[in-house]
Tab-separated table of C-alpha atoms in Angstrom:
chain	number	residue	atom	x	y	z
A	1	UNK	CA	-3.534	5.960	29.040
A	2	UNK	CA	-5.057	5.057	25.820
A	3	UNK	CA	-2.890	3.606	23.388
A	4	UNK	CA	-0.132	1.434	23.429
A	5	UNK	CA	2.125	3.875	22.512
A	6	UNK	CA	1.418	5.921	25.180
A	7	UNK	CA	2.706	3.184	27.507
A	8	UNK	CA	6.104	3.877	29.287
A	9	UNK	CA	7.224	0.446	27.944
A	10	UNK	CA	6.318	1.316	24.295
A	11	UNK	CA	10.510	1.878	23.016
A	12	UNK	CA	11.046	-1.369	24.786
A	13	UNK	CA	8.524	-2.858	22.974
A	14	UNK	CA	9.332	-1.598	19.574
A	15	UNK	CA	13.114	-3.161	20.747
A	16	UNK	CA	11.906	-6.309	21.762
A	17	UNK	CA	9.915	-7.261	18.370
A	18	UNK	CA	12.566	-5.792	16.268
A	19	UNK	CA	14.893	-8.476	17.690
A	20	UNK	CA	12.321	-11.409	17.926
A	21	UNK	CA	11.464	-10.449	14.050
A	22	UNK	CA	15.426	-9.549	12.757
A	23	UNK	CA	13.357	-6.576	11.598
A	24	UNK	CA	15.023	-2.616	11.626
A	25	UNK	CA	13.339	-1.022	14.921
A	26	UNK	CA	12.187	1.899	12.716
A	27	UNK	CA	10.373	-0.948	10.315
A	28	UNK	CA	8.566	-1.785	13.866
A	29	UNK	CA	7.992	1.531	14.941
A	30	UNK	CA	6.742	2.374	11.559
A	31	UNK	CA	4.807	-0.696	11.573
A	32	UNK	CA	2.530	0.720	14.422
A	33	UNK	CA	1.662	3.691	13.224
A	34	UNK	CA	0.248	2.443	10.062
A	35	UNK	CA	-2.106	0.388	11.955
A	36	UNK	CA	-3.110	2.977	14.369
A	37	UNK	CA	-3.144	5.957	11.410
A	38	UNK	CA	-6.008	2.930	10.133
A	39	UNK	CA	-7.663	2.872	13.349
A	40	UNK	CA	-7.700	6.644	13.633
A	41	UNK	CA	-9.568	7.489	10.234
A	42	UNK	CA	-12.382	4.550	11.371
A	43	UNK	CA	-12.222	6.565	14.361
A	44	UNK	CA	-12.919	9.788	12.948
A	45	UNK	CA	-15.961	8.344	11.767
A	46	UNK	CA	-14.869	7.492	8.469
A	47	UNK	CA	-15.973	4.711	6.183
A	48	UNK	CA	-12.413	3.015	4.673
A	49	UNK	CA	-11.755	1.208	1.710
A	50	UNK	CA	-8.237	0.012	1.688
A	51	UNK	CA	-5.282	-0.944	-1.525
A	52	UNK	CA	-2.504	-2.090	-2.441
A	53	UNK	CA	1.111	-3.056	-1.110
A	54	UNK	CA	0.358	-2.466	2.592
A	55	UNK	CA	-2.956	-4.174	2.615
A	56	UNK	CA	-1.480	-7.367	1.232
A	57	UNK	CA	1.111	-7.706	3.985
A	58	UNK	CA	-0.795	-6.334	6.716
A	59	UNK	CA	-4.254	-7.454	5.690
A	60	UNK	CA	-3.998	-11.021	3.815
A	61	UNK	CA	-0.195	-11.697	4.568
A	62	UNK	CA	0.550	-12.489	1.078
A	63	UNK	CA	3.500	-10.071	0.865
A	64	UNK	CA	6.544	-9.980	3.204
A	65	UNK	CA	7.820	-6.303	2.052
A	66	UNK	CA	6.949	-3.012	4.311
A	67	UNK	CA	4.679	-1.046	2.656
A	68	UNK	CA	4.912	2.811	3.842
A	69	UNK	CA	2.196	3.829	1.838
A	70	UNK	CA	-1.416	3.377	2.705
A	71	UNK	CA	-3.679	3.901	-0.889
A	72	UNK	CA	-7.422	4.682	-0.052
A	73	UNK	CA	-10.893	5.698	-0.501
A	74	UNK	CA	-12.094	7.861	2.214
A	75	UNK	CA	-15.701	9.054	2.629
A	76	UNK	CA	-18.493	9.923	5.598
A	77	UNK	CA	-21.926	11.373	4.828
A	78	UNK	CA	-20.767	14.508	6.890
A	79	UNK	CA	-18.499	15.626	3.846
A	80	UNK	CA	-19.562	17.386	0.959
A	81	UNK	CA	-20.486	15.743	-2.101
A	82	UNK	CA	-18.386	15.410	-5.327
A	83	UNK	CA	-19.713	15.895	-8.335
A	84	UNK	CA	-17.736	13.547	-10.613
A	85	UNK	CA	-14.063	11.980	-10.316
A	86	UNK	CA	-12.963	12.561	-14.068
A	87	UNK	CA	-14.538	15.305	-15.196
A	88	UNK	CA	-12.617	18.630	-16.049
A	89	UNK	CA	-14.732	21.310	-15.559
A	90	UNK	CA	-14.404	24.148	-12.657
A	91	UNK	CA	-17.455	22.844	-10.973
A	92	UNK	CA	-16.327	19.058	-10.784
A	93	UNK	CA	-12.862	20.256	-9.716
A	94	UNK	CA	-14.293	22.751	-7.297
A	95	UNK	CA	-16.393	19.616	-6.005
A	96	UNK	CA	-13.232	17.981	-5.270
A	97	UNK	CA	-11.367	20.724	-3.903
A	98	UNK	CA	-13.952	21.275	-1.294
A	99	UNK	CA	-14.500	17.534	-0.765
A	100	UNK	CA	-10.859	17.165	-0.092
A	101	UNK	CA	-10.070	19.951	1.998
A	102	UNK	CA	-13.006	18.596	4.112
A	103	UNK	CA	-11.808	15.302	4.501
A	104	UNK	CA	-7.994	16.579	5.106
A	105	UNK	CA	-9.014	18.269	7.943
A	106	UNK	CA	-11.190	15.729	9.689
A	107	UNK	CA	-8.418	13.509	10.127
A	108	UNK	CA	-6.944	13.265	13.506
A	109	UNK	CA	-3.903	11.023	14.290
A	110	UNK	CA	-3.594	10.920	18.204
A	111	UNK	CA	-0.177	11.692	19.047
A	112	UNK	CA	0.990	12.797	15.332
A	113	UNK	CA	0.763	15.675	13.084
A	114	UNK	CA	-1.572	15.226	10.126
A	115	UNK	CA	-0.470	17.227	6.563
A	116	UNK	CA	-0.888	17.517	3.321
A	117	UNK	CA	1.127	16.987	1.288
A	118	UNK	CA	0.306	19.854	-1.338
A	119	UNK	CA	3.478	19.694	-3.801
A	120	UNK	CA	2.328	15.631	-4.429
A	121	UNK	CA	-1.721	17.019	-4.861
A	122	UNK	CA	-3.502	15.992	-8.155
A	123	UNK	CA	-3.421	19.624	-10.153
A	124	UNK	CA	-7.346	18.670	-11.081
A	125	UNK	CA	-8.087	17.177	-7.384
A	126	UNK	CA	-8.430	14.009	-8.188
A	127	UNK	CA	-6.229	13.061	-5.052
A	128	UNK	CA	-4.394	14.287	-2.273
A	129	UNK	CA	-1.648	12.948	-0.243
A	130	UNK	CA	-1.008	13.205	3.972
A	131	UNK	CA	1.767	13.049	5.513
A	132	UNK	CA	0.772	11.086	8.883
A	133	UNK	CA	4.309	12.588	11.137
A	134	UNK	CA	4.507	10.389	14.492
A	135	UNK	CA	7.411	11.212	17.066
A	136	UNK	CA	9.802	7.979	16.626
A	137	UNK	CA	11.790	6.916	19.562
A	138	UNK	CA	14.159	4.411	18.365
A	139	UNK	CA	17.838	5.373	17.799
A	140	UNK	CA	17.850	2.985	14.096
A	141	UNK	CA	17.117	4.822	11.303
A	142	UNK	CA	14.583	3.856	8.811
A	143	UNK	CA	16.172	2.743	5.184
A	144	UNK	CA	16.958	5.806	3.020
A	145	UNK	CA	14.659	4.578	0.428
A	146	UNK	CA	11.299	5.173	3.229
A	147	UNK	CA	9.794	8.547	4.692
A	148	UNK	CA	10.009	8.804	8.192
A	149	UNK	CA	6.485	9.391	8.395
A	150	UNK	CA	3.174	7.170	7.265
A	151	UNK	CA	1.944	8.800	4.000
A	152	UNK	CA	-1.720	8.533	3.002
A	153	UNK	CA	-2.666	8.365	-0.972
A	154	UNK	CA	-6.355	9.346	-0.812
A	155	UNK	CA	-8.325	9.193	-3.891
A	156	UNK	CA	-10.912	7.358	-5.882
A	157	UNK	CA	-10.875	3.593	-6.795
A	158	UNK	CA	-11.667	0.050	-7.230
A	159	UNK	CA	-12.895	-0.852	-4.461
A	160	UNK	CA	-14.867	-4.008	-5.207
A	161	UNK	CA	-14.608	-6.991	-4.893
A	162	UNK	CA	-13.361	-6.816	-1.008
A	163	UNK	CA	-14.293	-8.042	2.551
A	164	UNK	CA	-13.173	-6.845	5.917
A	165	UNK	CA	-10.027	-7.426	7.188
A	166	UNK	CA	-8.530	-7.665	10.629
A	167	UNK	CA	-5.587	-5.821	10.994
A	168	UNK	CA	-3.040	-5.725	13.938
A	169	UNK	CA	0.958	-4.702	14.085
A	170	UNK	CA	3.542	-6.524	15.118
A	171	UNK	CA	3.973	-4.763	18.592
A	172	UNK	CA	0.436	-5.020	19.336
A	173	UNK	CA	0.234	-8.397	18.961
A	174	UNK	CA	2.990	-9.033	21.028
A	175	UNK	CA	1.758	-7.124	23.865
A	176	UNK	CA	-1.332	-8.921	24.221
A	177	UNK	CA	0.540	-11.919	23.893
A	178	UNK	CA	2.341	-10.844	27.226
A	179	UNK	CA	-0.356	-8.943	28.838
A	180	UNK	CA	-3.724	-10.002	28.066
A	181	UNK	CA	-4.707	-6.813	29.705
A	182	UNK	CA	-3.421	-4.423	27.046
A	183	UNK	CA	-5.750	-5.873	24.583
A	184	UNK	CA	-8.499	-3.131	25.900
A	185	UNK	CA	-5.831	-0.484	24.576
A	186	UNK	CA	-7.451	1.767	21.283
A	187	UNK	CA	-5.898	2.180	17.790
A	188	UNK	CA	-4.864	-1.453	17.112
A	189	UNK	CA	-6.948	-4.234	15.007
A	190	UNK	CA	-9.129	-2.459	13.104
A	191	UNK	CA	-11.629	-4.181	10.470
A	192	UNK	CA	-10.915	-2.437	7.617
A	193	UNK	CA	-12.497	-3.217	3.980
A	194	UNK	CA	-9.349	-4.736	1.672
A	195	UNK	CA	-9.949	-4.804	-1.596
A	196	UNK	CA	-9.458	-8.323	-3.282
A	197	UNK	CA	-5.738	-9.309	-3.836
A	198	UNK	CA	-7.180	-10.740	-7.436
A	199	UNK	CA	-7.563	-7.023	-7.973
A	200	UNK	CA	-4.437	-5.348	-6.824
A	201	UNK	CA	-2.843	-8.385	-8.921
A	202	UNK	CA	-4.303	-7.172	-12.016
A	203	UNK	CA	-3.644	-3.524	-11.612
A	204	UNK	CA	-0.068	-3.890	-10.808
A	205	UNK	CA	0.703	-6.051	-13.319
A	206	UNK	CA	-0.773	-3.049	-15.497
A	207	UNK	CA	1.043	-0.856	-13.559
A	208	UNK	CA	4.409	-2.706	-14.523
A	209	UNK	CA	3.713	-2.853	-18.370
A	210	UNK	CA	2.711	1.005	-18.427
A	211	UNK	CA	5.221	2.428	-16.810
A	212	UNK	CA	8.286	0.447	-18.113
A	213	UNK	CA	7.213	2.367	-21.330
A	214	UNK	CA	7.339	5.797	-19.231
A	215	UNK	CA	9.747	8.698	-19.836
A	216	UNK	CA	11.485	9.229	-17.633
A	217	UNK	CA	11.785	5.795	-16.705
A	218	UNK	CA	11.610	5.317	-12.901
A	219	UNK	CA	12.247	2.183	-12.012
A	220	UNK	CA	12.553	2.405	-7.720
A	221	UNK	CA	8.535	3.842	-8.657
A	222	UNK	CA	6.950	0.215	-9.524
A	223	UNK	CA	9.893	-2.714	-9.359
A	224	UNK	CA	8.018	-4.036	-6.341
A	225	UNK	CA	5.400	-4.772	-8.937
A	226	UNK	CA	6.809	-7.665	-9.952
A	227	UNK	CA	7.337	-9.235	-6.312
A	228	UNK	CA	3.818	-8.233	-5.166
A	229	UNK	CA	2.258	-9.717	-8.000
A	230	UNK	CA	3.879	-13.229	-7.829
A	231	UNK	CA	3.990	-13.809	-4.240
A	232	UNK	CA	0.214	-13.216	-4.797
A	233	UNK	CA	-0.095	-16.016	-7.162
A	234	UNK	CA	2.357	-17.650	-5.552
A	235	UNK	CA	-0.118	-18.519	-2.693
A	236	UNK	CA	-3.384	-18.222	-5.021
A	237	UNK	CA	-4.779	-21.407	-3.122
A	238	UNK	CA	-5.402	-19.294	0.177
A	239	UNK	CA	-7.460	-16.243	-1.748
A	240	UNK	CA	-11.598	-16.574	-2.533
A	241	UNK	CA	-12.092	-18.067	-6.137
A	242	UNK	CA	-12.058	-15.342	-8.260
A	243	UNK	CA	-12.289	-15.943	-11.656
A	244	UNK	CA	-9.057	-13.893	-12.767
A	245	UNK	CA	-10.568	-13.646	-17.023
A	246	UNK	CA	-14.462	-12.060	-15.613
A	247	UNK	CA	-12.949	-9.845	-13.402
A	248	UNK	CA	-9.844	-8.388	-16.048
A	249	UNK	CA	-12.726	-8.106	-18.533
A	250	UNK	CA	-14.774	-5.765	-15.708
A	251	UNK	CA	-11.713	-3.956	-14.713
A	252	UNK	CA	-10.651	-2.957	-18.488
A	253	UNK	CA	-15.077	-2.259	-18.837
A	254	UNK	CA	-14.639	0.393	-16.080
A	255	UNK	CA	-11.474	1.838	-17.336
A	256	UNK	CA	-9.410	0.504	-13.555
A	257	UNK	CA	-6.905	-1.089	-16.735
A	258	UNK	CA	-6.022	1.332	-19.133
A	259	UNK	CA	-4.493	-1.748	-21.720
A	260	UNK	CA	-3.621	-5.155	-20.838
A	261	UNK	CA	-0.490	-6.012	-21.970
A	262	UNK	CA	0.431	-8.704	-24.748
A	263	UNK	CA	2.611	-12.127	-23.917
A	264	UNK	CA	5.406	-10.539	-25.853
A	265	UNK	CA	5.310	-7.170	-23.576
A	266	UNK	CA	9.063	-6.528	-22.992
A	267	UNK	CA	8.355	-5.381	-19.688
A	268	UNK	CA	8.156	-8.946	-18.812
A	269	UNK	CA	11.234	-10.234	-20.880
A	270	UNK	CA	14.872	-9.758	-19.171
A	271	UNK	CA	17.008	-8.380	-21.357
A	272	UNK	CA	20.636	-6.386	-21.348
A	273	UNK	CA	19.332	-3.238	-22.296
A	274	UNK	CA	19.617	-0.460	-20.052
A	275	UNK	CA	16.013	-0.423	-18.205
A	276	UNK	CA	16.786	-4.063	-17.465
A	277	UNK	CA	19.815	-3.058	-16.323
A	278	UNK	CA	18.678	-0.104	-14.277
A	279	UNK	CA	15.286	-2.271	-12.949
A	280	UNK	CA	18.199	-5.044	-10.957
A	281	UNK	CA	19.713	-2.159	-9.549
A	282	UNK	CA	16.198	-0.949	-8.383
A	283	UNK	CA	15.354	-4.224	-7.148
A	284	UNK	CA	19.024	-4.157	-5.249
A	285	UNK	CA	17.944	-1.387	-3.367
A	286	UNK	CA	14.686	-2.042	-1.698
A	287	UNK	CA	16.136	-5.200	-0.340
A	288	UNK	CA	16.310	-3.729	3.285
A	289	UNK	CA	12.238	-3.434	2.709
A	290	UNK	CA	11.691	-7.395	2.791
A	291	UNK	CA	11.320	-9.815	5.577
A	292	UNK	CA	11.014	-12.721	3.844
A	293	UNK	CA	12.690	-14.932	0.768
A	294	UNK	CA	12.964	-12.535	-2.684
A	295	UNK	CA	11.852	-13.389	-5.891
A	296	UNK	CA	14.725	-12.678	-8.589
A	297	UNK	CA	13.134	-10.461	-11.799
A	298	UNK	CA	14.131	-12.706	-14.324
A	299	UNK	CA	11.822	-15.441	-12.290
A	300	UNK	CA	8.924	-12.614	-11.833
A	301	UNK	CA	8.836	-12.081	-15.142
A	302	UNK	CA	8.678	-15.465	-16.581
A	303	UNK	CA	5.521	-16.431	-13.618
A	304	UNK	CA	3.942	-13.100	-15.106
A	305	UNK	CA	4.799	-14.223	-18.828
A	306	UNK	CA	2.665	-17.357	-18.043
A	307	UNK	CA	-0.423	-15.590	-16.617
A	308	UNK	CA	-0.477	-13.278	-19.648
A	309	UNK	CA	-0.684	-16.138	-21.718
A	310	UNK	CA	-3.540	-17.558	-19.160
A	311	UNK	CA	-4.904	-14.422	-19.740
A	312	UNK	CA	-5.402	-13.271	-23.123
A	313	UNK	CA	-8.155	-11.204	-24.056
């Protein structure tokens, strides 16, 4: 036996937490296999730079939402080299191609079935998505608004500013807690590179400006924006000093923010119009995704209102 899930006890396990943590048994089961699909692409020899929702719960505990999807930035000397990210040319986005359908099919999962997701591919390569399908053994279903498998967003990105991260799930570290011994077990706590929350804050609240604009508007697609971004300044005081104004000024440099938005931006002012309307019922229905205490929109959006005006370029 190698890994925890492999051990006889593992359903108990995943029954156990789920009722120590009030958390859905598929959350928990789903919950491991993020962490091990981590410790599996280190594994396969892979250098990992890691984004987003998931690494801010899993990595710096900022969030308390489950994040299915894990955004990254894959790469290993063994793969072939791309020529650019952006450019449009049949050579760049042959570069990709071949880059990408290298990397898909180094990745090995132990105990899952690794795809591609080729109807949710980038039509110029600029990213692919995997589908990471483990076998789940728990009679609760996930919520209908998550995938019953761990999906991988591989691309380019920001990856900087960063450090390594410990990482662990919630049945792994009860194990050890138990049984000391089970610590020697493989595909739990891996040290993966997170990118700077000060980042991801940034981006999303991008991200929520730019596609509250978007036809068609698709709220369930970014309403956890809003959440992410002030439980991360909600708890600013734990994170490195980063100084917020530099780094938004080197992010919209780079082209990582298309357009900051202004203080007025009515993506960040509640009204009783219908995308308002439509972005509460979007918020309604992720609730079964959170853990911890919500923050209501109307609150978000005044907290966000205020570091726009911090932040004015």
């Amino acid at each position: 036996m190698t890994f925890l899930h492999e051990h006889p006890e593992f359903p108990d396990l995943i029954r156990i937490v789920s009722a120590k943590l009030r958390v859905l048994e598929g959350l928990v089961e789903k919950d491991y296999w993020v962490t091990h699909s981590l410790w599996s692409l280190k594994n396969c020899g892979l250098k990992v730079w890691f984004k987003g929702g998931t690494s801010l719960s899993k990595g710096y505990g900022l969030i308390e939402r489950f994040s299915e999807d894990l955004d990254l930035k894959l790469d290993s000397p063994s793969l072939p080299p791309v020529a650019s990210w952006t450019a449009e040319s049949k050579a760049a986005i042959k570069s990709r191609q071949e880059y990408f359908r290298a990397l898909v099919s180094s990745i090995k999962v132990a105990g899952t079935l690794v795809e591609e997701l080729s109807d949710l591919r980038d039509l110029k390569w600029r990213n692919v998505v995997v589908a990471v399908k483990y076998p789940s053994t728990t009679d609760q279903p996930l919520p209908p608004v998550m995938r019953p498998f761990v999906q991988l967003e591989i691309g380019s990105a920001r990856v900087t500013p960063g450090r390594e991260v410990k990482i662990s799930s919630w049945v792994y570290d009860h194990a050890v807690e138990k049984v000391p011994s089970l610590r020697a077990l493989s595909g739990s706590c891996p040290s993966i590179h997170c990118v700077d929350p000060a980042v991801s804050l940034l981006e999303k609240v991008e991200a929520v400006s730019r596609r509250f604009r978007k036809e068609p508007f698709a709220p369930a697609s970014f309403v956890r924006h809003y959440e992410d971004s002030c439980s991360i300044l909600e708890k600013w005081d734990l994170l490195p000093d980063v100084e917020l104004k530099a780094l938004l000024g080197d992010l919209v440099v780079s082209g990582d923010i298309r357009e900051w938005p202004p203080v007025d931006d009515p993506a960040f002012a509640p009204s009783a119009d219908n995308r308002w309307i439509s972005l509460e019922r979007a918020w309604k229905e992720i609730e079964s995704l959170y853990w911890g205490k919500r923050v209501p929109l109307a609150e978000c959006a005044a907290r966000l209102r205020h570091l726009l005006t911090r932040l004015q370029l």
